[in-house]
Coordinates of C-alpha atoms in Angstrom, one line a residue:
X1 CA -6.0 -30.5 -37.0
X2 CA -4.0 -33.1 -38.9
X3 CA -5.7 -34.6 -41.9
X4 CA -4.1 -37.8 -43.4
X5 CA -5.4 -38.7 -46.7
X6 CA -4.3 -39.7 -50.2
X7 CA -3.3 -36.8 -52.4
X8 CA -5.7 -38.1 -55.1
X9 CA -8.5 -37.2 -52.7
X10 CA -7.8 -33.5 -53.2
X11 CA -10.6 -32.0 -55.2
X12 CA -11.1 -28.2 -55.6
X13 CA -9.0 -25.8 -57.6
X14 CA -5.2 -25.4 -56.9
X15 CA -4.9 -22.1 -58.9
X16 CA -4.4 -19.9 -55.8
X17 CA -0.9 -18.9 -55.0
X18 CA 0.9 -20.2 -51.9
X19 CA 0.1 -17.8 -49.1
X20 CA 3.3 -18.7 -47.1
X21 CA 6.1 -19.4 -49.6
X22 CA 8.7 -19.0 -46.9
X23 CA 7.6 -22.4 -45.5
X24 CA 8.2 -24.2 -48.8
X25 CA 11.1 -26.2 -47.3
X26 CA 8.7 -27.8 -44.9
X27 CA 5.3 -27.7 -46.5
X28 CA 4.1 -28.0 -50.2
X29 CA 1.1 -25.9 -51.0
X30 CA -1.8 -28.1 -52.3
X31 CA -5.0 -26.1 -52.8
X32 CA -7.4 -23.6 -51.4
X33 CA -10.8 -24.8 -50.2
X34 CA -13.1 -21.8 -49.4
X35 CA -11.2 -20.0 -46.6
X36 CA -8.8 -22.8 -45.9
X37 CA -5.5 -23.8 -47.4
X38 CA -4.2 -27.4 -47.6
X39 CA -0.5 -28.2 -47.4
X40 CA 1.4 -31.5 -47.7
X41 CA 4.1 -32.0 -45.0
X42 CA 7.4 -32.7 -46.7
X43 CA 8.8 -33.9 -43.3
X44 CA 6.3 -36.7 -43.2
X45 CA 7.3 -38.2 -46.5
X46 CA 6.9 -40.9 -47.8
X47 CA 3.6 -40.7 -45.8
X48 CA 1.1 -38.4 -47.5
X49 CA 0.0 -36.1 -44.6
X50 CA -2.1 -33.0 -45.4
X51 CA -2.7 -30.2 -43.0
X52 CA -5.5 -27.7 -43.3
X53 CA -4.8 -24.1 -42.1
X54 CA -7.2 -21.2 -42.0
X55 CA -6.4 -18.3 -44.4
X56 CA -5.6 -15.8 -41.6
X57 CA -3.3 -18.1 -39.5
X58 CA -0.6 -20.7 -40.1
X59 CA -0.8 -21.9 -36.5
X60 CA -2.0 -25.4 -37.5
X61 CA 1.3 -25.8 -39.5
X62 CA 3.3 -24.9 -36.4
X63 CA 1.3 -27.2 -34.2
X64 CA 2.0 -30.1 -36.6
X65 CA 5.7 -29.4 -36.6
X66 CA 5.8 -29.1 -32.8
X67 CA 3.8 -32.3 -32.4
X68 CA 5.3 -34.5 -35.1
X69 CA 8.7 -33.0 -35.9
X70 CA 9.8 -31.1 -32.8
X71 CA 13.4 -31.1 -33.9
X72 CA 12.4 -28.9 -36.8
X73 CA 10.5 -26.4 -34.7
X74 CA 13.5 -24.0 -34.5
X75 CA 13.8 -24.1 -38.3
X76 CA 10.2 -23.3 -38.6
X77 CA 10.6 -20.3 -36.3
X78 CA 13.6 -19.0 -38.2
X79 CA 11.8 -19.3 -41.5
X80 CA 8.8 -17.4 -40.1
X81 CA 11.1 -14.7 -38.5
X82 CA 13.0 -14.2 -41.7
X83 CA 9.8 -13.8 -43.7
X84 CA 8.5 -11.2 -41.2
X85 CA 11.7 -9.1 -41.5
X86 CA 11.8 -9.3 -45.4
X87 CA 9.5 -7.0 -47.3
X88 CA 6.8 -8.6 -49.4
X89 CA 7.9 -9.2 -53.0
X90 CA 4.8 -9.0 -55.1
X91 CA 2.0 -11.5 -54.4
X92 CA -1.5 -10.7 -53.1
X93 CA -2.4 -8.1 -50.5
X94 CA -3.3 -11.0 -48.2
X95 CA 0.3 -12.1 -48.0
X96 CA 1.4 -8.6 -46.7
X97 CA -1.3 -8.7 -44.1
X98 CA -0.3 -12.3 -43.0
X99 CA 3.4 -11.3 -42.6
X100 CA 2.3 -8.4 -40.4
X101 CA 0.4 -10.8 -38.1
X102 CA 3.5 -12.9 -37.8
X103 CA 5.5 -10.0 -36.4
X104 CA 3.9 -10.7 -32.9
X105 CA 6.6 -11.0 -30.2
X106 CA 7.4 -14.5 -29.1
X107 CA 7.4 -14.8 -25.3
X108 CA 8.4 -17.5 -22.9
X109 CA 5.9 -19.9 -21.3
X110 CA 6.8 -18.4 -17.9
X111 CA 5.7 -14.9 -19.2
X112 CA 2.4 -16.4 -20.5
X113 CA 1.8 -18.0 -17.1
X114 CA 2.4 -14.8 -15.2
X115 CA 0.1 -12.9 -17.5
X116 CA -2.7 -15.5 -17.0
X117 CA -2.3 -15.4 -13.2
X118 CA -2.4 -11.6 -13.2
X119 CA -5.6 -11.7 -15.3
X120 CA -7.2 -14.2 -13.0
X121 CA -6.2 -12.4 -9.7
X122 CA -6.7 -8.8 -10.7
X123 CA -9.9 -9.6 -12.6
X124 CA -11.3 -11.9 -9.8
X125 CA -11.8 -14.6 -12.4
X126 CA -12.7 -18.2 -11.6
X127 CA -9.8 -20.8 -11.7
X128 CA -11.9 -22.8 -14.2
X129 CA -11.5 -20.0 -16.8
X130 CA -8.3 -21.7 -18.0
X131 CA -10.3 -24.8 -18.9
X132 CA -12.7 -23.1 -21.2
X133 CA -12.1 -23.7 -24.9
X134 CA -12.5 -20.0 -25.9
X135 CA -9.8 -18.9 -23.4
X136 CA -7.4 -21.7 -24.5
X137 CA -8.0 -20.7 -28.2
X138 CA -7.2 -17.1 -27.3
X139 CA -3.9 -17.9 -25.7
X140 CA -2.9 -20.3 -28.5
X141 CA -3.8 -17.8 -31.2
X142 CA -1.7 -15.1 -29.6
X143 CA 1.2 -17.4 -28.7
X144 CA 1.0 -20.6 -30.6
X145 CA 4.0 -22.1 -28.9
X146 CA 2.6 -21.7 -25.5
X147 CA 0.4 -24.0 -23.4
X148 CA -2.4 -23.1 -21.0
X149 CA -1.9 -24.3 -17.4
X150 CA -4.6 -26.4 -15.7
X151 CA -6.9 -25.2 -13.0
X152 CA -4.9 -27.2 -10.4
X153 CA -1.7 -25.5 -11.5
X154 CA -3.3 -22.1 -11.3
X155 CA -4.4 -22.8 -7.7
X156 CA -1.0 -24.0 -6.7
X157 CA 0.8 -21.0 -8.3
X158 CA -1.5 -18.6 -6.6
X159 CA -1.0 -20.3 -3.2
X160 CA 2.7 -20.2 -3.7
X161 CA 2.6 -16.5 -4.6
X162 CA 0.5 -15.8 -1.5
X163 CA 3.0 -17.6 0.7
X164 CA 5.9 -15.6 -0.9
X165 CA 4.0 -12.3 -0.5
X166 CA 3.4 -13.0 3.2
X167 CA 7.2 -13.1 3.7
X168 CA 7.4 -9.6 2.4
X169 CA 7.2 -7.2 5.4
X170 CA 5.4 -4.6 3.4
X171 CA 2.6 -6.9 2.4
X172 CA -0.8 -7.3 4.0
X173 CA -0.5 -10.4 6.2
X174 CA -4.2 -11.0 6.8
X175 CA -7.6 -9.9 5.7
X176 CA -10.3 -11.3 8.0
X177 CA -14.0 -11.0 7.9
X178 CA -15.2 -10.1 11.3
X179 CA -18.7 -11.5 11.8
X180 CA -21.1 -10.1 14.3
X181 CA -20.7 -6.8 16.3
X182 CA -17.3 -5.2 16.0
X183 CA -16.8 -4.8 19.7
X184 CA -13.5 -4.0 21.3
X185 CA -13.0 -7.5 22.6
X186 CA -13.8 -9.1 19.2
X187 CA -11.1 -6.8 17.6
X188 CA -8.6 -7.7 20.3
X189 CA -9.2 -11.4 19.7
X190 CA -8.6 -11.2 15.9
X191 CA -5.5 -9.1 16.3
X192 CA -4.1 -11.5 18.9
X193 CA -4.8 -14.5 16.7
X194 CA -3.1 -12.9 13.7
X195 CA 0.0 -12.0 15.8
X196 CA 0.2 -15.6 17.0
X197 CA -0.5 -17.1 13.5
X198 CA 2.4 -15.2 11.9
X199 CA 4.6 -15.4 15.0
X200 CA 5.1 -11.7 15.3
X201 CA 3.8 -11.1 18.8
X202 CA 7.3 -10.2 20.1
X203 CA 8.2 -8.3 16.9
X204 CA 5.4 -5.7 16.8
X205 CA 6.6 -2.3 18.1
X206 CA 3.3 -0.4 17.8
X207 CA -0.1 -1.0 16.2
X208 CA -1.7 1.8 14.2
X209 CA -5.4 1.8 13.7
X210 CA -8.1 4.4 12.9
X211 CA -9.5 6.3 15.9
X212 CA -12.7 4.4 16.2
X213 CA -14.0 4.0 19.8
X214 CA -13.9 0.2 19.5
X215 CA -10.2 0.2 18.6
X216 CA -9.3 2.7 21.2
X217 CA -11.1 0.7 23.9
X218 CA -9.5 -2.5 22.7
X219 CA -6.0 -1.2 23.3
X220 CA -7.0 0.6 26.5
X221 CA -8.2 -2.6 28.0
X222 CA -5.8 -5.2 26.5
X223 CA -2.9 -3.1 25.3
X224 CA 0.4 -2.1 26.8
X225 CA 0.0 0.7 29.2
X226 CA 2.5 3.2 30.6
X227 CA 4.2 2.2 33.7
X228 CA 2.5 4.9 35.8
X229 CA -0.9 3.6 34.7
X230 CA -0.4 -0.1 35.4
X231 CA -2.7 -1.7 37.9
X232 CA -1.2 -3.6 40.7
X233 CA -2.3 -7.2 40.6
X234 CA -2.7 -9.2 43.8
X235 CA -1.2 -12.6 43.6
X236 CA -3.7 -15.5 43.9
X237 CA -3.9 -17.1 47.3
X238 CA -3.0 -13.9 49.3
X239 CA -5.1 -13.5 52.4
X240 CA -5.4 -10.1 54.0
X241 CA -4.9 -10.1 57.7
X242 CA -7.7 -8.8 59.9
X243 CA -7.6 -7.7 63.4
X244 CA -8.9 -10.4 65.8
X245 CA -11.8 -9.5 67.9
X246 CA -11.8 -10.0 71.7
X247 CA -14.1 -12.9 71.4
X248 CA -12.1 -14.7 68.8
X249 CA -9.5 -17.3 69.6
X250 CA -6.5 -17.3 67.2
X251 CA -5.9 -20.9 68.0
X252 CA -9.3 -22.0 66.8
X253 CA -9.0 -24.5 64.0
X254 CA -12.3 -23.5 62.4
X255 CA -12.2 -21.5 59.2
X256 CA -15.0 -19.3 58.0
X257 CA -16.2 -20.3 54.5
X258 CA -16.7 -17.4 52.1
X259 CA -19.1 -17.9 49.2
X260 CA -18.2 -16.2 45.9
X261 CA -20.1 -15.7 42.6
X262 CA -18.0 -17.8 40.2
X263 CA -19.9 -16.7 37.1
X264 CA -19.3 -13.0 37.9
X265 CA -15.6 -13.7 38.4
X266 CA -15.4 -15.5 35.0
X267 CA -17.2 -12.7 33.2
X268 CA -15.1 -10.0 34.9
X269 CA -12.8 -8.3 32.4
X270 CA -9.3 -8.1 33.9
X271 CA -7.5 -7.1 30.6
X272 CA -5.5 -10.3 30.6
X273 CA -7.5 -12.3 28.1
X274 CA -5.7 -10.8 25.1
X275 CA -2.3 -9.2 24.8
X276 CA -1.9 -6.3 22.5
X277 CA 1.1 -4.0 22.1
X278 CA 1.3 -0.3 22.3
X279 CA -1.4 1.6 20.4
X280 CA -0.6 4.5 18.0
X281 CA -3.5 6.6 16.7
X282 CA -3.5 7.1 13.0
X283 CA -1.7 10.4 12.3
X284 CA -3.7 10.9 9.0
X285 CA -6.9 10.5 10.9
X286 CA -5.8 13.0 13.5
X287 CA -4.8 15.5 10.9
X288 CA -8.2 15.1 9.2
X289 CA -9.8 15.9 12.6
X290 CA -7.7 19.0 12.9
X291 CA -9.0 20.1 9.4
X292 CA -12.6 19.3 9.9
X293 CA -13.4 19.6 13.6
X294 CA -10.8 21.7 15.3
X295 CA -11.0 24.4 12.6
X296 CA -14.5 25.2 13.9
X297 CA -12.8 27.3 16.6
X298 CA -12.1 29.9 13.8
X299 CA -15.9 30.5 13.6
X300 CA -15.8 32.2 17.0
X301 CA -14.5 35.2 15.0
X302 CA -17.7 36.7 13.6
X303 CA -16.0 38.2 10.5
X304 CA -14.3 34.9 9.6
X305 CA -17.5 32.9 10.2
X306 CA -19.5 35.2 7.9
X307 CA -16.9 35.1 5.1
X308 CA -16.4 31.3 5.2
X309 CA -20.1 30.5 5.2
X310 CA -20.7 32.8 2.3
X311 CA -17.8 31.5 0.2
X312 CA -18.3 27.8 0.9
X313 CA -22.0 27.9 0.4
X314 CA -21.5 29.3 -3.1
X315 CA -18.9 26.6 -3.8
X316 CA -21.3 23.9 -2.6
X317 CA -24.1 25.2 -4.9
X318 CA -21.8 25.1 -7.9
X319 CA -20.6 21.6 -7.0
X320 CA -24.2 20.4 -6.6
X321 CA -25.2 21.7 -10.0
X322 CA -22.2 20.1 -11.7
X323 CA -22.8 16.7 -10.1
X324 CA -26.5 16.5 -10.9
X325 CA -26.4 17.1 -14.7
X326 CA -23.9 16.1 -17.4
X327 CA -25.0 19.1 -19.4
X328 CA -24.1 21.4 -16.5
X329 CA -20.7 19.7 -16.2
X330 CA -20.1 20.2 -19.9
X331 CA -21.1 23.9 -19.6
X332 CA -18.6 24.4 -16.8
X333 CA -15.8 22.8 -18.7
X334 CA -16.6 24.8 -21.8
X335 CA -16.3 28.2 -20.0
X336 CA -13.7 27.2 -17.4
X337 CA -11.6 24.8 -19.4
X338 CA -11.5 22.5 -16.4
X339 CA -13.8 20.1 -14.6
X340 CA -14.8 20.9 -11.1
X341 CA -13.5 18.5 -8.4
X342 CA -16.3 17.0 -6.3
X343 CA -15.5 16.9 -2.6
X344 CA -15.8 13.7 -0.5
X345 CA -17.2 14.2 3.0
X346 CA -15.1 11.4 4.5
X347 CA -11.7 12.9 3.4
X348 CA -10.9 16.5 4.0
X349 CA -8.2 16.7 1.4
X350 CA -10.8 16.1 -1.3
X351 CA -12.6 19.2 -0.1
X352 CA -9.4 21.2 -0.2
X353 CA -8.7 20.0 -3.8
X354 CA -12.3 21.1 -4.8
X355 CA -11.7 24.6 -3.4
X356 CA -8.3 24.7 -5.0
X357 CA -9.8 23.9 -8.4
X358 CA -12.2 26.8 -8.1
X359 CA -9.4 29.2 -7.2
X360 CA -7.3 27.9 -10.1
X361 CA -10.1 28.5 -12.6
X362 CA -10.5 32.1 -11.3
X363 CA -6.8 32.7 -11.5
X364 CA -6.3 31.2 -15.0
X365 CA -9.6 32.0 -16.7
X366 CA -10.5 35.2 -14.8
X367 CA -13.5 36.0 -12.7
X368 CA -15.7 36.5 -15.7
X369 CA -15.7 32.8 -16.6
X370 CA -17.0 31.8 -13.2
X371 CA -19.6 34.6 -13.3
X372 CA -20.9 33.4 -16.6
X373 CA -21.2 29.8 -15.3
X374 CA -23.0 31.0 -12.1
X375 CA -25.4 33.1 -14.2
X376 CA -26.1 30.1 -16.6
X377 CA -26.7 27.7 -13.7
X378 CA -28.6 30.2 -11.6
X379 CA -26.4 30.0 -8.6
X380 CA -25.2 32.9 -6.4
X381 CA -22.3 34.9 -7.7
X382 CA -18.9 35.0 -6.0
X383 CA -18.3 38.5 -4.5
X384 CA -14.7 40.0 -4.4
X385 CA -14.6 39.2 -0.7
X386 CA -15.5 35.5 -1.4
X387 CA -12.8 35.2 -4.0
X388 CA -10.2 36.8 -1.7
X389 CA -11.2 34.5 1.1
X390 CA -10.9 31.4 -1.0
X391 CA -7.5 32.4 -2.2
X392 CA -6.2 32.9 1.4
X393 CA -7.9 29.6 2.5
X394 CA -6.0 27.7 -0.2
X395 CA -2.7 29.4 0.7
X396 CA -3.3 28.6 4.4
X397 CA -4.4 24.9 3.9
X398 CA -1.8 24.0 1.2
X399 CA 0.9 23.0 3.7
X400 CA -1.7 21.0 5.7
X401 CA -2.7 19.1 2.5
X402 CA 1.0 18.4 1.6
X403 CA 1.6 17.1 5.2
X404 CA -1.4 14.8 4.9
X405 CA -0.2 13.5 1.5
X406 CA 3.2 12.7 3.0
X407 CA 1.9 10.9 6.1
X408 CA -0.5 8.8 4.1
X409 CA 2.1 7.8 1.5
X410 CA 2.4 4.0 0.9
X411 CA 6.1 3.9 0.1
X412 CA 9.2 5.7 1.4
X413 CA 7.5 6.6 4.7
X414 CA 8.3 5.5 8.2
X415 CA 7.5 6.4 11.8
X416 CA 10.5 8.8 11.7
X417 CA 8.6 11.1 9.3
X418 CA 5.8 11.9 11.8
X419 CA 7.4 14.4 14.2
X420 CA 9.4 16.4 11.5
X421 CA 6.3 16.6 9.4
X422 CA 4.1 18.0 12.2
X423 CA 6.9 20.3 13.4
X424 CA 7.5 21.7 9.9
X425 CA 3.8 22.2 9.4
X426 CA 3.5 24.1 12.6
X427 CA 6.4 26.4 11.6
X428 CA 4.9 27.1 8.2
X429 CA 1.6 28.0 9.7
X430 CA 3.2 30.3 12.2
X431 CA 5.2 32.1 9.4
X432 CA 2.2 32.5 7.1
X433 CA 0.0 34.2 9.8
X434 CA 1.6 37.6 9.4
X435 CA 0.9 37.8 5.6
X436 CA -2.8 36.9 6.0
X437 CA -5.7 39.3 6.3
X438 CA -8.8 37.1 6.4
X439 CA -7.7 33.7 7.6
X440 CA -5.7 34.5 10.7
X441 CA -8.5 32.8 12.9
X442 CA -8.1 29.7 10.7
X443 CA -4.3 29.6 11.4
X444 CA -4.9 29.9 15.1
X445 CA -7.5 27.1 15.1
X446 CA -5.1 24.9 13.1
X447 CA -2.2 25.5 15.5
X448 CA -4.5 24.8 18.5
X449 CA -5.7 21.6 16.9
X450 CA -2.2 20.4 16.1
X451 CA -1.2 21.0 19.7
X452 CA -4.2 19.1 21.1
X453 CA -3.9 16.1 18.7
X454 CA -0.1 15.7 18.6
X455 CA 1.3 17.3 21.7
X456 CA 1.7 14.0 23.6
X457 CA 3.5 12.5 20.6
X458 CA 6.1 15.3 20.3
X459 CA 7.8 14.2 23.6
X460 CA 7.8 10.5 23.1
X461 CA 11.5 9.3 23.1
X462 CA 10.7 6.4 20.7
X463 CA 9.2 8.8 18.0
X464 CA 12.0 11.3 18.5
X465 CA 14.6 8.6 18.1
X466 CA 12.9 7.4 14.9
X467 CA 13.1 10.9 13.4
X468 CA 16.8 11.2 14.3
X469 CA 17.5 7.9 12.6
X470 CA 16.1 9.2 9.3
X471 CA 19.2 10.6 7.5
X472 CA 17.1 13.4 6.0
X473 CA 16.3 14.9 9.4
X474 CA 18.7 13.7 12.1
X475 CA 18.7 16.5 14.7
X476 CA 17.1 19.1 12.4
X477 CA 13.6 17.9 13.2
X478 CA 13.3 20.2 16.1
X479 CA 15.3 23.1 17.7
X480 CA 14.3 22.0 21.3
X481 CA 17.5 20.6 22.9
X482 CA 15.5 18.9 25.6
X483 CA 13.5 17.0 23.0
X484 CA 16.6 16.0 21.1
X485 CA 18.2 14.7 24.2
X486 CA 15.3 12.4 24.9
X487 CA 15.7 10.8 21.5
X488 CA 19.5 10.6 21.7
X489 CA 19.3 9.0 25.1
X490 CA 16.8 6.5 23.8
X491 CA 19.1 5.5 20.9
X492 CA 22.1 5.1 23.2
X493 CA 20.1 2.9 25.6
X494 CA 19.0 0.6 22.8
X495 CA 22.4 0.3 21.1
X496 CA 23.8 -3.3 21.2
X497 CA 26.2 -3.8 24.0
X498 CA 29.8 -5.0 23.3
X499 CA 31.2 -6.8 26.3
X500 CA 33.3 -9.4 24.6
X501 CA 36.8 -9.6 26.1
X502 CA 36.0 -7.0 28.8
X503 CA 36.2 -9.3 31.8
X504 CA 39.3 -8.9 34.0
X505 CA 42.0 -11.4 33.2
X506 CA 42.2 -12.5 36.8
X507 CA 38.5 -13.5 36.9
X508 CA 38.4 -17.1 38.3
X509 CA 34.8 -17.6 38.9
X510 CA 33.2 -20.1 36.5
X511 CA 29.9 -20.5 38.2
X512 CA 27.1 -20.4 35.7
X513 CA 24.7 -19.1 38.4
X514 CA 27.0 -16.1 39.0
X515 CA 27.3 -15.5 35.3
X516 CA 23.6 -15.6 34.8
X517 CA 22.8 -13.5 37.9
X518 CA 25.2 -10.7 36.9
X519 CA 24.6 -10.9 33.2
X520 CA 22.9 -7.5 33.2
X521 CA 25.9 -5.8 34.8
X522 CA 27.9 -5.3 31.6
X523 CA 30.7 -3.0 30.7
X524 CA 30.4 -1.4 27.3
X525 CA 32.6 0.5 25.0
X526 CA 30.7 3.7 25.8
X527 CA 33.3 5.9 24.1
X528 CA 33.2 3.8 20.9
X529 CA 29.4 3.8 20.8
X530 CA 29.3 7.6 21.3
X531 CA 31.9 8.0 18.6
X532 CA 29.8 5.9 16.1
X533 CA 26.7 7.9 17.0
X534 CA 28.5 11.2 16.5
X535 CA 29.8 10.0 13.2
X536 CA 26.3 9.2 12.0
X537 CA 24.9 12.6 13.1
X538 CA 27.8 14.5 11.4
X539 CA 27.6 12.6 8.1
X540 CA 25.5 13.8 5.2
X541 CA 22.3 12.1 4.3
X542 CA 23.9 10.5 1.3
X543 CA 26.8 9.2 3.4
X544 CA 24.7 7.1 5.7
X545 CA 22.3 5.5 3.2
X546 CA 24.3 2.3 3.4
X547 CA 25.3 2.7 7.1
X548 CA 25.3 -0.8 8.7
X549 CA 26.6 -0.1 12.2
X550 CA 24.9 -0.5 15.6
X551 CA 22.7 2.5 15.0
X552 CA 21.0 0.9 12.0
X553 CA 20.3 -2.3 14.0
X554 CA 18.6 -0.2 16.6
X555 CA 16.6 1.7 14.0
X556 CA 15.4 -1.3 12.2
X557 CA 12.1 -1.7 14.1
X558 CA 11.4 2.0 13.9
X559 CA 12.6 3.4 10.6
X560 CA 14.8 2.8 7.5
X561 CA 16.8 5.3 5.6
X562 CA 14.9 6.0 2.5
X563 CA 14.7 8.7 -0.2
X564 CA 12.2 11.4 0.7
X565 CA 9.3 12.8 -1.3
X566 CA 10.2 15.9 -3.2
X567 CA 7.2 17.8 -1.8
X568 CA 8.5 17.8 1.8
X569 CA 10.6 20.7 3.0
X570 CA 12.7 19.9 6.0
X571 CA 13.0 22.3 8.9

């Protein structure tokens, strides 16, 4: 705060040394009053203007320069910067501390605004926070040259950022609260509204959801069906002919009136109220089902069932003890050097990581460490058979866990990764079977589950084409030539046609009706298109990252060439 008064009004002692001598060109030290310092502004002369600054901050001096002498603000910053770089030459300990405070990095107003917006959005803070004096003081103390935006500006900037984010194809377009029962038709209505709002109804290729019965029914009723399953709709106004009886006269002008229940017709669900695109079940959800439900087939083998129940029950007892008492968790960490991982019933991979942690402790710290913990917590001991089973279980399920991590990745993952991932997982499981002694029934159950959950997808031309158009895989995603041909044919069918200049030079017809009627009868450079496709398939993955020919335009809705996670091993 500026204080304008006559110099004669100054009262208390002036014996204290100037705390900021580097500002002597701009301010003359006057006196110290308790924890405050008073300075006379030399830029205001001949007016006698005194400014009070708290002993730990010279921000009031800077505010005065910025407000009254803006042309000298750069000089003030240079003096302060020079003083921060120069070591203290004598003086009090307070001066050294003050110089250290002034070493804070100066940032632009734009950077401060972004930081404030991040704090409000990520912390779910109220917009009015920026108008509270304490928050404004915080920003000014940290960055004296910065201003705090108003609540209106905050709202405008967040709205603008939201609009910009909606244009990003990887962003979430909508988050809607669905009130009432989450029935199949309610879900279909919301999806249809979102597609219409963002004008993507004709751009969506597939819709992936979880495998809940309400979602499945929504797409079964309102979604795009295969051609063989489409129902034949009878056009309105069609009258079926009936044979005339002997007593009926065809020339009679009278028509029989048929009464119909209008309410029943209106309530009848014909699947046309909402229009959804093709449905794709969540691959991660399907893989979770394989690991939690389909693996139960392994329990048909009595020896496997006995071993698995024994080993997993002892693991569960140990997990329960660790989760119910901090002292138990500390005891386990003390003997095992690691915390136990608590499984989450809704996600299988958390159960795998929990078992993997137990196996790792046994491998690194020895069986004795786990035995000591089991004895201390009064839980059943692991037998050698239990330990051997858990080791084989982790070995068997490790590629499944890696596959799940790949498919549920949020970046560098497209539809083209699905089939190669499942194919590679199947091959790895088949190869591991011969080296197993206790978990062969588990491998058989996994293979049967993969076949049941993903068999229909493995022959879908669209998914095969998506895999071929990922440079990492191309045609190596499968060794089945029939499957590859399905994908290659799909790609060729969807390549853009090039018919410019192909019409015969003696063509004389100029009828627009003829041009429109025969527009689908086009000649294409089939040889050139095949040559481009062969060039793509023959090139290395690195050589096609920037490929921009017709193939990439076909691939755009399905996949994009991206770097692959290091954990994936291609076929």
